[in-house]
Amino acid sequence: MRTPLLILVLLATCWLPLQAQTVQTDSSSRPDHLIYTVVQQQPEFSGGMSKLGQYISENLRYPKAAQAAGLSGRVFIRFLITKQGAIENVKVLKGVSPEIDAEAIRMVASMPNWLPGKVDGQAVDCFYNLPINFSVR
């Protein structure tokens, strides 16, 4: 009679981790409007990461004053991707200078819609962090 109990324990041990997938909501979420920070399927720029890199290289304008001053670095941007894929609430998490930070915000805010993140197969609002490099060549 111990074998069925052992099988039941083994099944429960395998099943519980599958049910507790890592999905987290942001502290600014409200019960009527959840905003996720971790999702099961990440949001994606239409065309993938290579298209995102191409979009950035074609649309990012290095501020002349910052370039003349030799300022460079990585700006970390956080933005909301809505369940419709729209970009909202673009903010700097870590900046380089006011001019460079403003350009990173402008470029991200002007992006076309993304493919939204998903939880349990449903599109959800979620935050996305994006590093943007500025380097003087």
mmCIF file of C-alpha atoms in Angstrom:
data_model
loop_
_atom_site.group_PDB
_atom_site.id
_atom_site.type_symbol
_atom_site.label_atom_id
_atom_site.label_comp_id
_atom_site.label_asym_id
_atom_site.label_seq_id
_atom_site.Cartn_x
_atom_site.Cartn_y
_atom_site.Cartn_z
ATOM 1 C CA MET A 1 0.000 0.000 0.000
ATOM 2 C CA ARG A 2 2.967 2.356 0.255
ATOM 3 C CA THR A 3 3.497 2.453 -3.523
ATOM 4 C CA PRO A 4 0.308 4.476 -4.328
ATOM 5 C CA LEU A 5 1.244 6.981 -1.605
ATOM 6 C CA LEU A 6 4.770 7.297 -2.997
ATOM 7 C CA ILE A 7 3.404 7.835 -6.517
ATOM 8 C CA LEU A 8 1.005 10.481 -5.204
ATOM 9 C CA VAL A 9 3.852 12.315 -3.430
ATOM 10 C CA LEU A 10 6.017 12.173 -6.573
ATOM 11 C CA LEU A 11 3.181 13.496 -8.747
ATOM 12 C CA ALA A 12 2.501 16.343 -6.324
ATOM 13 C CA THR A 13 6.214 17.182 -6.234
ATOM 14 C CA CYS A 14 6.303 17.480 -10.049
ATOM 15 C CA TRP A 15 2.926 19.192 -10.432
ATOM 16 C CA LEU A 16 3.327 22.017 -7.883
ATOM 17 C CA PRO A 17 6.345 23.700 -9.542
ATOM 18 C CA LEU A 18 4.485 23.701 -12.854
ATOM 19 C CA GLN A 19 1.565 25.515 -11.234
ATOM 20 C CA ALA A 20 3.804 28.123 -9.582
ATOM 21 C CA GLN A 21 5.332 29.647 -12.715
ATOM 22 C CA THR A 22 7.196 32.881 -12.206
ATOM 23 C CA VAL A 23 4.715 35.647 -12.960
ATOM 24 C CA GLN A 24 5.006 38.873 -11.021
ATOM 25 C CA THR A 25 3.036 42.092 -10.945
ATOM 26 C CA ASP A 26 4.400 45.569 -10.377
ATOM 27 C CA SER A 27 3.817 47.291 -7.053
ATOM 28 C CA SER A 28 1.914 50.054 -8.881
ATOM 29 C CA SER A 29 -0.668 47.502 -10.055
ATOM 30 C CA ARG A 30 -4.236 47.754 -8.880
ATOM 31 C CA PRO A 31 -6.593 44.778 -8.620
ATOM 32 C CA ASP A 32 -8.589 46.161 -11.555
ATOM 33 C CA HIS A 33 -5.448 46.873 -13.634
ATOM 34 C CA LEU A 34 -2.557 44.448 -13.277
ATOM 35 C CA ILE A 35 0.825 45.468 -14.667
ATOM 36 C CA TYR A 36 3.310 42.614 -14.867
ATOM 37 C CA THR A 37 7.075 42.755 -14.420
ATOM 38 C CA VAL A 38 7.642 39.070 -15.246
ATOM 39 C CA VAL A 39 5.520 37.268 -17.823
ATOM 40 C CA GLN A 40 5.482 33.806 -19.329
ATOM 41 C CA GLN A 41 5.974 35.125 -22.885
ATOM 42 C CA GLN A 42 8.082 38.272 -23.210
ATOM 43 C CA PRO A 43 6.882 41.181 -25.343
ATOM 44 C CA GLU A 44 8.656 41.427 -28.672
ATOM 45 C CA PHE A 45 9.469 44.181 -31.125
ATOM 46 C CA SER A 46 7.801 43.323 -34.421
ATOM 47 C CA GLY A 47 10.429 41.395 -36.355
ATOM 48 C CA GLY A 48 12.488 40.428 -33.313
ATOM 49 C CA MET A 49 15.674 41.712 -31.731
ATOM 50 C CA SER A 50 17.485 42.256 -35.036
ATOM 51 C CA LYS A 51 14.690 44.569 -36.214
ATOM 52 C CA LEU A 52 14.784 46.369 -32.860
ATOM 53 C CA GLY A 53 18.516 46.966 -33.303
ATOM 54 C CA GLN A 54 17.903 48.226 -36.829
ATOM 55 C CA TYR A 55 15.119 50.534 -35.606
ATOM 56 C CA ILE A 56 17.377 51.978 -32.909
ATOM 57 C CA SER A 57 20.300 52.553 -35.286
ATOM 58 C CA GLU A 58 18.030 54.277 -37.824
ATOM 59 C CA ASN A 59 16.091 56.456 -35.353
ATOM 60 C CA LEU A 60 18.480 57.331 -32.521
ATOM 61 C CA ARG A 61 20.009 60.799 -32.891
ATOM 62 C CA TYR A 62 23.102 61.462 -30.808
ATOM 63 C CA PRO A 63 22.679 64.954 -29.322
ATOM 64 C CA LYS A 64 25.318 67.254 -30.848
ATOM 65 C CA ALA A 65 26.181 68.935 -27.532
ATOM 66 C CA ALA A 66 26.683 65.562 -25.827
ATOM 67 C CA GLN A 67 28.728 64.293 -28.751
ATOM 68 C CA ALA A 68 30.916 67.430 -28.726
ATOM 69 C CA ALA A 69 31.441 67.017 -24.982
ATOM 70 C CA GLY A 70 32.470 63.391 -25.507
ATOM 71 C CA LEU A 71 29.621 62.064 -23.374
ATOM 72 C CA SER A 72 28.856 58.394 -23.836
ATOM 73 C CA GLY A 73 27.314 55.563 -21.890
ATOM 74 C CA ARG A 74 24.312 53.322 -21.533
ATOM 75 C CA VAL A 75 20.842 54.644 -20.731
ATOM 76 C CA PHE A 76 18.468 52.162 -19.114
ATOM 77 C CA ILE A 77 14.872 52.850 -20.123
ATOM 78 C CA ARG A 78 11.748 51.304 -18.606
ATOM 79 C CA PHE A 79 8.425 51.460 -20.399
ATOM 80 C CA LEU A 80 4.999 49.900 -20.332
ATOM 81 C CA ILE A 81 3.877 47.739 -23.220
ATOM 82 C CA THR A 82 0.103 47.591 -23.111
ATOM 83 C CA LYS A 83 -1.898 44.500 -23.973
ATOM 84 C CA GLN A 84 -2.524 46.207 -27.338
ATOM 85 C CA GLY A 85 1.265 46.603 -27.823
ATOM 86 C CA ALA A 86 1.393 50.400 -27.383
ATOM 87 C CA ILE A 87 4.355 52.057 -25.644
ATOM 88 C CA GLU A 88 3.496 54.172 -22.579
ATOM 89 C CA ASN A 89 5.126 55.592 -19.413
ATOM 90 C CA VAL A 90 8.677 55.800 -20.788
ATOM 91 C CA LYS A 91 11.138 56.555 -17.959
ATOM 92 C CA VAL A 92 14.882 56.586 -17.398
ATOM 93 C CA LEU A 93 16.062 54.084 -14.783
ATOM 94 C CA LYS A 94 19.724 55.037 -15.131
ATOM 95 C CA GLY A 95 20.859 57.893 -17.303
ATOM 96 C CA VAL A 96 23.963 59.463 -18.762
ATOM 97 C CA SER A 97 23.088 63.153 -19.166
ATOM 98 C CA PRO A 98 19.879 65.170 -19.577
ATOM 99 C CA GLU A 99 20.362 65.493 -23.372
ATOM 100 C CA ILE A 100 21.162 61.823 -23.933
ATOM 101 C CA ASP A 101 18.395 60.661 -21.595
ATOM 102 C CA ALA A 102 15.843 62.850 -23.397
ATOM 103 C CA GLU A 103 16.884 61.396 -26.761
ATOM 104 C CA ALA A 104 16.535 57.833 -25.472
ATOM 105 C CA ILE A 105 13.039 58.656 -24.181
ATOM 106 C CA ARG A 106 12.068 60.306 -27.494
ATOM 107 C CA MET A 107 13.252 57.341 -29.541
ATOM 108 C CA VAL A 108 11.494 54.721 -27.381
ATOM 109 C CA ALA A 109 8.255 56.750 -27.208
ATOM 110 C CA SER A 110 8.198 56.933 -31.016
ATOM 111 C CA MET A 111 8.507 53.147 -31.506
ATOM 112 C CA PRO A 112 5.737 51.319 -33.344
ATOM 113 C CA ASN A 113 3.577 48.907 -31.351
ATOM 114 C CA TRP A 114 5.184 45.750 -30.017
ATOM 115 C CA LEU A 115 3.760 42.260 -29.740
ATOM 116 C CA PRO A 116 2.543 42.263 -26.110
ATOM 117 C CA GLY A 117 3.683 39.993 -23.312
ATOM 118 C CA LYS A 118 1.440 37.096 -22.376
ATOM 119 C CA VAL A 119 0.359 35.247 -19.252
ATOM 120 C CA ASP A 120 -1.600 32.020 -19.704
ATOM 121 C CA GLY A 121 -1.874 32.820 -23.424
ATOM 122 C CA GLN A 122 -3.555 36.199 -22.814
ATOM 123 C CA ALA A 123 -1.980 39.548 -23.712
ATOM 124 C CA VAL A 124 -1.198 41.627 -20.605
ATOM 125 C CA ASP A 125 0.226 45.018 -19.704
ATOM 126 C CA CYS A 126 3.866 44.635 -18.689
ATOM 127 C CA PHE A 127 7.005 46.628 -18.131
ATOM 128 C CA TYR A 128 10.063 46.221 -20.320
ATOM 129 C CA ASN A 129 13.611 47.416 -19.630
ATOM 130 C CA LEU A 130 15.816 48.395 -22.556
ATOM 131 C CA PRO A 131 19.470 49.471 -22.446
ATOM 132 C CA ILE A 132 20.453 51.972 -25.148
ATOM 133 C CA ASN A 133 24.126 52.592 -25.884
ATOM 134 C CA PHE A 134 25.513 55.992 -26.822
ATOM 135 C CA SER A 135 29.146 55.928 -27.922
ATOM 136 C CA VAL A 136 31.290 58.571 -29.588
ATOM 137 C CA ARG A 137 33.040 57.036 -32.580
#
